[in-house]
Amino acid sequence: MSNYLNCKKGLFSWLFTRDHKRIALLYMITVFSFFIVGGFFALLIRLELFKVGETIVNSAFYNQLMTYHGAVMIFMVIIPGIPAFLGNFVLPLQIGAKDVAFPTVNLLSWYCLVIGAFVTLTSLFLGGVDTGWTFYTPYSIETGTAVIPVVLGAFIMGFSSILTGLNFIVTIHQLRAPGMSFFKMPLFVWSLYSTAIIQVLATPVLAITLLLLVAERVLKVGVFDPAMGGDPILFQHFFWFYSHPAVYIMILPAMGVISELICAFSRKRIFGYKALVFASLGIAVVSFFVWGHHMYVSGQSEWAGIVFSVLTMLVGVPTAVKIFNWIATMFRGSLKFDTPFLYALGFLFLFLIGGVTGYMLAVLPFDVHVHDTYFVVAHFHYVMVGGSIMGIMGGFYYWFPKMFGRLYNEGMGQLGFALIFIGFNVTFFPQFILGINGMPRRYADYKAPYEALNQISTVGSWLIALGFIVAFTFLLWAMFKGRKASANPWGAKTLEWQSSSPPPHENFLETPVVTKEAYE
Amino acid sequence: MSIDNSSFKTNLSVLIALLILTVITVLVAQVDFGIFNAFFAMLIAGIKGALVLMYFMHLKYDEKIYSLIFGISVFFVFVLYFFSKLDIITRIIQTSVL
Ligand SMILES: [Cu+2]
């Protein structure tokens, strides 16, 4: 039967496609390729930290490794990971549409990501960059390394994010199937909607900030230079005005995926649908009022610190609403522990640790002590990997049969999950202890008493790598050789499962009409 | 494309208003209001921006949702400005020796 994979052939039918499903697969290839690159940098970092003293890389190169690991993982993997890859594939299917509202713009945003990534990575051939992914002034203005291409690359990739967000907002407003009112939309759609609001509102501020940084370096305008009446801390305000909400660009869609997974594998209606919707929107709005929690010790005024500390704690409320609702959904459900559901449980467990330690860091006097230690590193890896990566992997396994019309190997999927989950905790839990004990982050070396825990952490990183090798190898194999999947292998209720696997070119042979609630 | 007379008239008066406001901007810049310098400059610029948006960019005649979306973006610009300014002003108060 003709489907979106085999309806056209040849490389150009992919590079110039305007089909949201094919664009999603282009994103899939891009995102996972960069994930391997960023992961490779991470492995090198952990390997260097295996022993006290300089071992495999010198400290200048270490600074570059940690910069590229951060920049690649954030701008090229996690930010496009769920919205642009999974969202692109699933969103139009879930609302019963033929495609997104602006298919050509959708393709353009993929090209923005690729071109931006290319520009960023050219810096590798210009001596690299060593500012950290945050590009803090004044160092980013003074350093002789290749800041400008990295920053311009991030600027271009920002447009990818803005265009995707814009496209999704219009799609959700205009292209819902007849009968699908706003409160009949699946929760993943709602989470993409909340994410899109942040993408559209916050990303332009990053673009302006990065351009100001370039202007500062090239033209010496003095916005961030105190000698010329500027303020270096202003850069951090601008930067975190984007980058804190960006954390929710990464985590909100993952939460949407988790809602779908928990609902499908508990075989129950979701508990508290509207509460989950408003929690998503609530997180999106609150995220704009808390950025100063990254700046407690930056020289920001104590008053601002106190205000941001209190506001930050508000984030805990909608987040807790979500976690309780997921647990209530699982309660008395008939749970089925397939790989996607394991990732959902992994998310709950890891994100809870990430979230609670985040709450600790929100408390100003506590943060002053652990600021710039490994405690912070452990915290945000629990949120980013434990949250976003668990979401990407869980969603990928869940929608894999829909994407390729084939089933993955369940045993190998579970093995991959076990290795990643155990490896992750072995890697990052010791870093909480290291941080509490005062090991500073971003340094190429450390004092001898920290060595034992660092070695445990490095061994953990090998387990994670092994886990992803297992997971990706068998997924790749299943793409071409897996058993054929039925239209709805999970018995899930949302619209995408009513279309065949893989779906036809325009998703549905006849436009679906929605009469029921999302999970009935 | 035909331009109907009334919209031509409105656009012309908006243009004249903008030119007058530009002259005012220059005049106001000659006077020193101390700490309020930026306030007056932003006030006039805000009025000009609003005129352009409402008439030249047709927000006034379009569906209300577009004005809403625009209003939300302006609000978030205000949030950015407000908290950054809060930091800077309280920093000055905190470190001031007066
Ligand atoms: Cu934050």
Coordinates of C-alpha atoms and ligand atoms in Angstrom, one line a residue:
Chain A
M1 CA 0.0 0.0 0.0
S2 CA 1.2 3.5 -0.7
N3 CA 2.4 5.4 2.4
Y4 CA 4.5 8.5 3.0
L5 CA 7.7 6.5 3.0
N6 CA 7.3 4.9 -0.4
C7 CA 5.1 7.3 -2.3
K8 CA 8.1 9.2 -3.7
K9 CA 11.7 8.0 -4.1
G10 CA 15.1 9.6 -4.3
L11 CA 17.2 11.9 -2.2
F12 CA 15.6 15.0 -3.5
S13 CA 12.1 13.8 -2.6
W14 CA 13.4 14.0 1.0
L15 CA 15.5 17.2 0.8
F16 CA 12.7 19.2 -0.8
T17 CA 9.8 17.4 0.9
R18 CA 7.0 19.4 2.5
D19 CA 5.4 16.5 4.2
H20 CA 5.6 17.0 8.0
K21 CA 6.3 13.3 8.5
R22 CA 9.3 13.3 6.2
I23 CA 10.5 16.5 7.8
A24 CA 10.2 14.9 11.2
L25 CA 12.5 12.1 10.0
L26 CA 15.0 14.6 8.7
Y27 CA 15.0 16.1 12.2
M28 CA 15.4 12.6 13.6
I29 CA 18.5 12.0 11.6
T30 CA 19.9 15.5 12.5
V31 CA 19.1 15.3 16.2
F32 CA 20.4 11.8 16.7
S33 CA 23.6 12.5 14.7
F34 CA 24.3 15.6 16.9
F35 CA 23.4 13.5 20.0
I36 CA 26.2 11.1 19.1
V37 CA 28.6 14.1 18.6
G38 CA 27.6 15.7 21.9
G39 CA 27.7 12.4 23.6
F40 CA 31.2 11.7 22.3
F41 CA 32.4 15.1 23.8
A42 CA 30.8 14.0 27.1
L43 CA 32.6 10.7 27.1
L44 CA 35.9 12.5 26.5
I45 CA 35.1 14.9 29.4
R46 CA 34.4 12.0 31.7
L47 CA 37.5 10.2 30.6
E48 CA 39.7 13.2 31.3
L49 CA 38.2 13.4 34.8
F50 CA 38.8 9.7 35.5
K51 CA 42.1 10.5 37.1
V52 CA 43.6 13.5 39.0
G53 CA 45.9 15.5 36.8
E54 CA 46.1 16.0 33.1
T55 CA 45.5 12.7 31.3
I56 CA 44.1 12.7 27.8
V57 CA 43.4 16.4 27.0
N58 CA 45.0 19.6 28.2
S59 CA 42.9 22.2 30.0
A60 CA 42.5 24.5 27.1
F61 CA 41.0 21.7 25.0
Y62 CA 38.9 20.6 28.0
N63 CA 37.3 24.0 28.1
Q64 CA 36.4 23.6 24.4
L65 CA 35.0 20.1 25.0
M66 CA 32.7 21.3 27.7
T67 CA 31.6 24.3 25.6
Y68 CA 30.8 22.1 22.6
H69 CA 29.1 19.4 24.7
G70 CA 26.8 22.0 26.1
A71 CA 26.1 24.0 22.9
V72 CA 25.6 20.8 20.8
M73 CA 23.3 19.1 23.3
I74 CA 21.2 22.1 24.0
F75 CA 20.9 23.9 20.6
M76 CA 21.0 20.9 18.3
V77 CA 19.6 18.0 20.3
I78 CA 17.2 18.8 23.1
I79 CA 15.6 22.0 21.8
P80 CA 14.6 20.5 18.4
G81 CA 14.5 17.0 19.9
I82 CA 10.8 16.7 20.9
P83 CA 9.0 19.6 19.3
A84 CA 10.7 19.5 15.9
F85 CA 11.1 15.7 15.6
L86 CA 8.3 14.0 17.5
G87 CA 6.1 17.0 17.4
N88 CA 6.3 17.4 13.7
F89 CA 5.4 13.8 13.1
V90 CA 2.7 13.5 15.7
L91 CA 1.0 16.9 16.0
P92 CA -0.9 17.0 12.6
L93 CA -1.9 13.3 13.1
Q94 CA -3.2 13.9 16.6
I95 CA -5.4 16.7 15.6
G96 CA -6.6 15.0 12.4
A97 CA -4.9 17.4 10.0
K98 CA -3.2 16.7 6.6
D99 CA -0.1 18.6 7.5
V100 CA 1.1 21.7 9.4
A101 CA -0.2 25.1 8.5
F102 CA 2.9 26.2 6.6
P103 CA 4.6 23.1 5.1
T104 CA 7.3 25.1 3.3
V105 CA 8.2 27.1 6.4
N106 CA 8.4 23.8 8.2
L107 CA 11.1 22.7 5.7
L108 CA 12.8 26.1 6.1
S109 CA 13.1 25.6 9.8
W110 CA 14.9 22.4 9.3
Y111 CA 17.3 24.1 6.9
C112 CA 17.8 26.8 9.6
L113 CA 18.8 24.2 12.1
V114 CA 21.2 22.5 9.7
I115 CA 22.8 25.8 8.4
G116 CA 23.0 27.1 12.0
A117 CA 24.7 23.9 13.2
F118 CA 27.1 24.0 10.3
V119 CA 28.0 27.7 11.0
T120 CA 28.5 26.8 14.7
L121 CA 30.7 23.8 14.0
T122 CA 32.9 25.7 11.5
S123 CA 34.3 27.3 14.7
L124 CA 36.0 24.0 15.3
F125 CA 38.3 24.8 12.4
L126 CA 38.9 28.3 13.5
G127 CA 40.5 27.3 16.8
G128 CA 37.3 26.4 18.7
V129 CA 35.5 28.3 21.5
D130 CA 35.9 28.0 25.2
T131 CA 33.3 30.3 26.8
G132 CA 30.9 27.6 27.9
W133 CA 27.5 27.4 26.1
T134 CA 26.3 30.5 28.1
F135 CA 28.8 32.9 26.4
Y136 CA 29.0 35.1 29.6
T137 CA 30.5 38.6 29.2
P138 CA 33.1 39.9 29.8
Y139 CA 35.0 36.8 29.0
S140 CA 33.2 36.1 25.7
I141 CA 34.1 39.6 24.6
E142 CA 37.8 39.3 25.5
T143 CA 38.6 35.7 24.6
G144 CA 40.6 35.2 21.4
T145 CA 38.6 32.1 20.5
A146 CA 36.1 31.8 17.7
V147 CA 33.0 33.1 19.6
I148 CA 31.4 34.8 16.6
P149 CA 30.7 31.8 14.4
V150 CA 29.3 29.8 17.4
V151 CA 27.0 32.7 18.4
L152 CA 25.9 33.4 14.8
G153 CA 25.1 29.7 14.4
A154 CA 23.0 29.7 17.6
F155 CA 21.3 32.8 16.2
I156 CA 20.4 31.0 13.0
M157 CA 19.3 27.9 14.9
G158 CA 17.0 30.1 17.0
F159 CA 15.0 30.9 13.8
S160 CA 14.4 27.2 13.4
S161 CA 12.9 27.2 16.8
I162 CA 10.8 30.3 16.3
L163 CA 9.4 29.1 12.9
T164 CA 8.5 25.7 14.3
G165 CA 6.7 27.3 17.2
L166 CA 4.8 29.7 15.0
N167 CA 3.9 26.9 12.7
F168 CA 2.5 24.8 15.5
I169 CA 0.5 27.6 17.0
V170 CA -1.2 28.4 13.7
T171 CA -1.7 24.7 13.0
I172 CA -3.4 24.1 16.4
H173 CA -5.6 27.1 15.9
Q174 CA -6.6 26.5 12.3
L175 CA -6.3 22.8 11.3
R176 CA -8.1 20.8 14.0
A177 CA -10.4 18.1 12.7
P178 CA -14.1 18.8 12.8
G179 CA -15.4 18.3 16.3
M180 CA -12.0 18.6 18.0
S181 CA -12.5 21.5 20.4
F182 CA -9.5 22.8 22.3
F183 CA -10.4 20.7 25.3
K184 CA -10.6 17.6 23.2
M185 CA -7.0 17.8 22.1
P186 CA -4.5 15.3 23.3
L187 CA -2.2 16.5 26.0
F188 CA 0.9 16.2 23.8
V189 CA -0.7 18.8 21.6
W190 CA -1.3 21.0 24.5
S191 CA 2.3 20.7 25.7
L192 CA 3.5 21.6 22.2
Y193 CA 1.2 24.6 22.2
S194 CA 2.7 25.8 25.5
T195 CA 6.2 25.1 24.2
A196 CA 5.4 27.1 21.0
I197 CA 4.4 30.1 23.0
I198 CA 7.8 30.1 24.8
Q199 CA 9.6 29.5 21.5
V200 CA 7.9 32.5 19.8
L201 CA 8.2 34.8 22.8
A202 CA 11.6 34.0 24.2
T203 CA 13.9 33.0 21.3
P204 CA 13.9 36.5 19.7
V205 CA 15.5 37.8 23.0
L206 CA 18.3 35.3 22.6
A207 CA 18.8 36.4 19.0
I208 CA 19.0 40.1 20.1
T209 CA 21.4 39.2 22.9
L210 CA 23.7 37.2 20.7
L211 CA 23.8 40.0 18.1
L212 CA 24.6 42.5 20.8
L213 CA 27.5 40.2 21.8
V214 CA 28.8 40.2 18.2
A215 CA 28.3 44.0 18.0
E216 CA 30.2 44.3 21.2
R217 CA 33.1 42.2 19.9
V218 CA 33.3 43.8 16.5
L219 CA 32.1 47.4 17.0
K220 CA 32.9 47.8 20.7
V221 CA 29.5 49.4 21.4
G222 CA 29.8 49.0 25.2
V223 CA 26.4 47.6 26.2
F224 CA 28.1 45.1 28.4
D225 CA 31.3 46.9 29.1
P226 CA 31.4 48.9 32.4
A227 CA 34.3 51.0 31.1
M228 CA 31.9 52.4 28.5
G229 CA 28.8 52.7 30.7
G230 CA 27.6 49.1 30.1
D231 CA 26.8 46.3 32.5
P232 CA 28.1 42.7 32.1
I233 CA 25.4 41.4 34.3
L234 CA 22.8 42.8 31.8
F235 CA 24.1 40.1 29.4
Q236 CA 23.1 37.4 32.0
H237 CA 19.6 39.0 32.4
F238 CA 19.1 38.9 28.6
F239 CA 20.6 35.5 28.2
W240 CA 18.6 33.8 31.0
F241 CA 15.4 35.6 29.9
Y242 CA 15.6 33.2 27.0
S243 CA 17.5 30.3 28.5
H244 CA 15.4 29.7 31.6
P245 CA 12.2 29.4 29.5
A246 CA 14.3 27.3 27.1
V247 CA 14.5 24.8 29.9
Y248 CA 10.7 24.4 29.5
I249 CA 11.1 24.3 25.7
M250 CA 13.0 21.1 26.5
I251 CA 10.9 19.7 29.4
L252 CA 7.3 20.7 28.5
P253 CA 7.0 18.6 25.4
A254 CA 8.7 15.7 27.3
M255 CA 5.9 16.1 29.8
G256 CA 3.4 15.9 27.0
V257 CA 5.0 12.6 25.8
I258 CA 4.9 11.2 29.3
S259 CA 1.1 12.0 29.6
E260 CA 0.5 10.1 26.4
L261 CA 2.6 7.1 27.5
I262 CA 1.2 6.9 31.0
C263 CA -2.3 7.1 29.7
A264 CA -1.7 4.5 26.9
F265 CA 0.1 1.9 29.1
S266 CA -2.2 2.3 32.1
R267 CA -5.2 1.6 29.8
K268 CA -7.2 4.2 31.6
R269 CA -8.4 7.7 31.0
I270 CA -6.0 10.4 32.0
F271 CA -6.6 11.7 35.5
G272 CA -7.3 15.4 35.7
Y273 CA -7.1 16.3 32.0
K274 CA -7.9 20.0 32.5
A275 CA -5.5 20.3 35.4
L276 CA -2.7 18.9 33.2
V277 CA -3.6 21.4 30.4
F278 CA -3.5 24.4 32.8
A279 CA -0.3 23.1 34.4
S280 CA 1.4 23.2 31.0
L281 CA 0.2 26.7 30.3
G282 CA 1.0 27.7 33.9
I283 CA 4.6 26.4 33.6
A284 CA 5.0 28.3 30.3
V285 CA 3.9 31.6 31.8
V286 CA 5.7 31.2 35.2
S287 CA 8.9 30.3 33.3
F288 CA 9.3 34.0 32.2
F289 CA 9.4 35.3 35.7
V290 CA 12.2 33.3 37.3
W291 CA 15.4 33.7 35.3
G292 CA 17.3 35.5 38.0
H293 CA 17.8 32.3 39.9
H294 CA 20.8 31.7 37.6
M295 CA 22.3 34.9 38.9
Y296 CA 22.3 34.8 42.7
V297 CA 26.0 35.2 43.0
S298 CA 26.6 37.1 39.8
G299 CA 26.6 40.5 41.4
Q300 CA 22.8 40.9 40.9
S301 CA 21.3 42.9 43.8
E302 CA 20.1 40.9 46.8
W303 CA 16.6 42.3 46.4
A304 CA 16.4 40.9 42.9
G305 CA 17.7 37.6 44.2
I306 CA 15.1 37.4 46.9
V307 CA 12.3 38.2 44.4
F308 CA 13.5 35.6 41.9
S309 CA 13.9 33.0 44.7
V310 CA 10.3 33.3 45.7
L311 CA 9.0 33.4 42.1
T312 CA 11.0 30.3 41.2
M313 CA 9.3 28.3 43.9
L314 CA 6.0 28.9 42.0
V315 CA 7.2 26.5 39.3
G316 CA 6.9 23.7 41.8
V317 CA 3.1 24.0 41.9
P318 CA 2.1 23.1 38.3
T319 CA 4.9 20.6 38.2
A320 CA 3.7 18.8 41.2
V321 CA 0.1 18.9 39.8
K322 CA 1.4 17.0 36.8
I323 CA 3.3 14.4 38.8
F324 CA 0.3 13.7 41.1
N325 CA -2.0 13.4 38.1
W326 CA 0.3 10.9 36.4
I327 CA 0.5 8.8 39.5
A328 CA -3.3 9.0 39.9
T329 CA -3.6 7.8 36.2
M330 CA -1.5 4.8 36.9
F331 CA -3.5 4.0 40.1
R332 CA -5.6 0.9 39.5
G333 CA -4.7 0.9 35.8
S334 CA -3.7 -2.3 34.1
L335 CA -0.1 -1.4 33.6
K336 CA 1.9 -2.9 30.7
F337 CA 5.6 -2.5 31.1
D338 CA 6.7 -2.1 27.5
T339 CA 9.8 0.0 26.7
P340 CA 8.0 3.3 26.2
F341 CA 6.3 2.9 29.6
L342 CA 9.7 2.1 31.2
Y343 CA 11.0 5.4 29.9
A344 CA 8.0 7.1 31.3
L345 CA 8.7 5.6 34.7
G346 CA 12.3 6.5 34.3
F347 CA 11.2 10.1 33.6
L348 CA 9.1 10.2 36.8
F349 CA 11.9 8.9 39.0
L350 CA 14.7 11.0 37.5
F351 CA 12.7 14.1 36.9
L352 CA 11.5 14.0 40.5
I353 CA 15.1 14.0 41.7
G354 CA 15.9 16.8 39.2
G355 CA 12.9 18.8 40.3
V356 CA 13.4 18.5 44.0
T357 CA 17.1 19.4 43.8
G358 CA 15.9 22.3 41.5
Y359 CA 13.8 23.5 44.4
M360 CA 16.7 23.3 46.7
L361 CA 18.7 25.4 44.3
A362 CA 15.9 27.9 44.1
V363 CA 16.5 28.6 47.8
L364 CA 18.9 31.5 47.6
P365 CA 21.1 30.8 50.7
F366 CA 21.5 27.1 49.7
D367 CA 22.4 28.1 46.1
V368 CA 25.1 30.4 47.3
H369 CA 26.9 27.4 48.7
V370 CA 26.6 25.0 45.9
H371 CA 26.7 27.5 43.0
D372 CA 29.0 26.4 40.2
T373 CA 29.7 23.0 41.8
Y374 CA 28.8 19.6 40.6
F375 CA 25.6 19.7 42.5
V376 CA 24.3 22.0 39.8
V377 CA 25.7 19.8 37.1
A378 CA 23.9 16.8 38.6
H379 CA 20.7 18.7 39.0
F380 CA 20.3 19.8 35.4
H381 CA 21.4 16.5 34.0
Y382 CA 18.7 14.9 36.0
V383 CA 16.2 17.4 34.5
M384 CA 17.6 17.5 30.9
V385 CA 18.6 13.8 30.5
G386 CA 16.2 12.4 33.0
G387 CA 13.5 14.6 31.7
S388 CA 14.0 15.4 28.0
I389 CA 16.0 12.5 26.8
M390 CA 13.7 10.0 28.6
G391 CA 10.9 11.8 26.9
I392 CA 12.5 11.7 23.5
M393 CA 13.4 8.0 23.8
G394 CA 10.0 7.0 25.3
G395 CA 8.2 8.9 22.6
F396 CA 10.4 7.5 19.9
Y397 CA 9.7 3.9 21.0
Y398 CA 6.0 4.7 21.4
W399 CA 5.5 6.2 17.9
F400 CA 8.2 4.0 16.2
P401 CA 5.5 1.6 14.9
K402 CA 3.6 4.5 13.5
M403 CA 6.6 6.1 11.9
F404 CA 8.0 3.0 10.2
G405 CA 5.2 0.5 10.3
R406 CA 7.5 -1.9 12.0
L407 CA 7.9 -3.2 15.6
Y408 CA 11.1 -2.9 17.5
N409 CA 12.6 -5.8 19.5
E410 CA 11.0 -5.5 23.0
G411 CA 13.7 -7.4 24.9
M412 CA 16.5 -5.3 23.4
G413 CA 14.5 -2.1 24.0
Q414 CA 14.2 -3.0 27.7
L415 CA 17.9 -3.9 27.9
G416 CA 18.8 -0.5 26.4
F417 CA 16.6 1.2 28.9
A418 CA 18.1 -0.6 31.8
L419 CA 21.6 0.2 30.8
I420 CA 20.8 3.9 30.2
F421 CA 18.8 4.2 33.4
I422 CA 21.4 2.5 35.7
G423 CA 24.3 4.2 33.9
F424 CA 22.7 7.5 34.2
N425 CA 22.3 7.2 38.0
V426 CA 25.8 5.8 38.4
T427 CA 27.1 8.8 36.4
F428 CA 25.2 11.6 38.0
F429 CA 24.2 10.7 41.5
P430 CA 27.8 10.8 42.7
Q431 CA 28.0 14.3 41.3
F432 CA 25.5 15.5 43.9
I433 CA 27.8 14.3 46.6
L434 CA 30.9 15.8 44.8
G435 CA 29.0 19.1 44.6
I436 CA 27.9 19.2 48.2
N437 CA 31.6 18.5 49.1
G438 CA 32.6 21.5 47.0
M439 CA 34.0 20.2 43.7
P440 CA 33.7 23.1 41.3
R441 CA 32.3 22.5 37.8
R442 CA 33.8 23.3 34.5
Y443 CA 37.4 22.6 35.7
A444 CA 39.7 20.2 33.8
D445 CA 41.1 18.9 37.1
Y446 CA 40.3 18.3 40.8
K447 CA 41.9 17.5 44.1
A448 CA 42.7 13.9 45.1
P449 CA 39.9 13.4 47.6
Y450 CA 37.3 13.7 44.8
E451 CA 38.9 10.9 42.7
A452 CA 36.9 7.9 43.8
L453 CA 33.5 9.4 43.1
N454 CA 34.7 10.8 39.8
Q455 CA 35.8 7.3 38.7
I456 CA 32.4 5.9 39.6
S457 CA 30.8 8.7 37.5
T458 CA 33.1 7.9 34.5
V459 CA 32.2 4.2 34.6
G460 CA 28.6 5.3 34.6
S461 CA 29.1 7.2 31.4
W462 CA 30.3 4.1 29.7
L463 CA 27.1 2.3 30.8
I464 CA 25.1 5.1 29.2
A465 CA 27.0 4.9 26.0
L466 CA 26.6 1.1 25.9
G467 CA 22.8 1.6 26.5
F468 CA 22.5 4.0 23.6
I469 CA 24.5 1.7 21.3
V470 CA 22.1 -1.2 22.2
A471 CA 19.0 1.0 21.8
F472 CA 20.1 2.6 18.5
T473 CA 21.4 -0.5 16.9
F474 CA 18.2 -2.4 17.4
L475 CA 16.0 0.5 16.5
L476 CA 18.0 0.9 13.2
W477 CA 17.6 -2.8 12.5
A478 CA 13.9 -2.7 13.3
M479 CA 13.4 0.3 10.8
F480 CA 14.2 -2.0 8.0
K481 CA 13.8 -5.6 9.2
G482 CA 11.3 -5.4 12.1
R483 CA 8.1 -7.3 12.1
K484 CA 5.2 -5.4 10.5
A485 CA 3.1 -3.3 12.9
S486 CA -0.6 -3.0 13.0
A487 CA -2.3 0.4 12.9
N488 CA -2.7 0.5 16.7
P489 CA -0.3 -1.8 18.4
W490 CA -0.7 -0.2 21.8
G491 CA -4.5 0.0 21.9
A492 CA -4.2 3.8 22.3
K493 CA -7.1 6.2 21.9
T494 CA -5.6 9.3 20.2
L495 CA -6.2 10.0 16.5
E496 CA -2.8 9.1 15.1
W497 CA -3.5 5.5 15.8
Q498 CA -6.6 5.5 13.6
S499 CA -4.4 6.1 10.5
S500 CA -2.5 3.2 9.1
S501 CA 1.1 2.4 10.1
P502 CA 3.0 4.0 8.4
P503 CA 0.4 6.7 7.5
P504 CA -0.5 7.6 3.9
H505 CA 0.9 10.7 2.3
E506 CA -1.8 13.0 3.6
N507 CA -2.3 11.2 6.9
F508 CA -6.0 10.1 6.7
L509 CA -7.9 8.7 3.8
E510 CA -10.9 10.5 5.0
T511 CA -10.9 13.4 7.4
P512 CA -11.7 12.1 10.9
V513 CA -14.6 13.6 12.8
V514 CA -14.1 13.9 16.6
T515 CA -17.0 13.3 18.9
K516 CA -15.3 12.0 22.1
E517 CA -13.0 13.3 24.7
A518 CA -9.2 12.9 24.0
Y519 CA -8.7 9.6 26.0
E520 CA -12.2 8.0 25.9
Chain B
M1 CA -5.1 48.5 -6.6
S2 CA -7.4 51.4 -5.7
I3 CA -6.8 53.6 -2.7
D4 CA -10.1 54.8 -1.3
N5 CA -10.2 58.4 -0.2
S6 CA -11.0 58.1 3.5
S7 CA -8.1 55.7 4.2
F8 CA -5.8 57.9 2.2
K9 CA -6.9 60.8 4.4
T10 CA -6.3 58.9 7.7
N11 CA -2.9 57.7 6.5
L12 CA -1.9 61.2 5.6
S13 CA -2.9 62.6 9.0
V14 CA -1.1 59.7 10.7
L15 CA 2.0 60.6 8.7
I16 CA 1.7 64.2 9.7
A17 CA 1.3 63.3 13.3
L18 CA 4.4 61.1 13.1
L19 CA 6.4 64.0 11.6
I20 CA 5.2 66.3 14.3
L21 CA 6.1 63.8 17.0
T22 CA 9.6 63.5 15.4
V23 CA 10.1 67.2 15.7
I24 CA 8.9 67.0 19.3
T25 CA 11.5 64.2 20.0
V26 CA 14.2 66.4 18.8
L27 CA 13.0 69.4 20.8
V28 CA 12.6 67.3 24.0
A29 CA 16.1 66.0 23.6
Q30 CA 17.4 69.6 24.0
V31 CA 15.9 69.8 27.5
D32 CA 17.5 67.9 30.4
F33 CA 14.9 66.1 32.5
G34 CA 17.6 64.3 34.5
I35 CA 16.4 60.8 35.4
F36 CA 13.3 61.2 33.3
N37 CA 15.1 61.7 30.0
A38 CA 14.6 58.1 28.9
F39 CA 11.0 58.2 30.1
F40 CA 10.0 61.0 27.8
A41 CA 11.9 59.6 24.9
M42 CA 10.3 56.2 25.3
L43 CA 6.8 57.8 25.8
I44 CA 7.0 59.6 22.5
A45 CA 8.5 56.6 20.7
G46 CA 5.7 54.5 22.2
I47 CA 3.0 56.8 20.8
K48 CA 4.7 56.8 17.4
G49 CA 5.0 53.0 17.4
A50 CA 1.3 52.6 18.4
L51 CA 0.2 54.9 15.5
V52 CA 2.2 52.9 13.0
L53 CA 0.9 49.6 14.3
M54 CA -2.8 50.7 14.5
Y55 CA -3.0 52.4 11.1
F56 CA -0.1 51.5 8.8
M57 CA -0.1 47.9 10.0
H58 CA -3.9 47.7 10.2
L59 CA -4.1 46.3 13.7
K60 CA -7.0 48.6 14.4
Y61 CA -9.1 47.1 11.5
D62 CA -8.1 43.5 11.9
E63 CA -9.4 40.8 14.2
K64 CA -8.9 41.4 17.8
I65 CA -6.7 38.3 18.3
Y66 CA -3.8 40.0 16.5
S67 CA -4.0 42.9 18.9
L68 CA -4.0 40.5 21.7
I69 CA -1.0 38.6 20.4
F70 CA 0.8 41.9 20.0
G71 CA -0.2 43.0 23.4
I72 CA 1.2 39.8 25.0
S73 CA 4.5 40.3 23.3
V74 CA 4.7 43.9 24.5
F75 CA 3.9 42.6 28.0
F76 CA 6.8 40.2 28.0
V77 CA 9.2 42.9 26.8
F78 CA 7.9 44.8 29.8
V79 CA 8.7 41.8 32.0
L80 CA 12.2 41.7 30.7
Y81 CA 12.7 45.4 31.2
F82 CA 11.0 45.4 34.7
F83 CA 13.1 42.7 36.3
S84 CA 16.4 43.8 34.8
K85 CA 15.7 47.4 35.9
L86 CA 14.6 46.1 39.4
D87 CA 18.1 44.5 39.7
I88 CA 19.9 47.6 38.5
I89 CA 18.0 50.1 40.6
T90 CA 18.2 48.0 43.8
R91 CA 21.9 47.4 43.1
I92 CA 22.4 51.1 43.0
I93 CA 20.4 51.6 46.3
Q94 CA 22.3 48.8 47.9
T95 CA 25.8 50.1 47.1
S96 CA 25.0 53.8 47.3
V97 CA 27.0 55.5 50.1
L98 CA 24.5 58.4 50.3
Ligands
CU1 CU 16.4 28.4 35.3

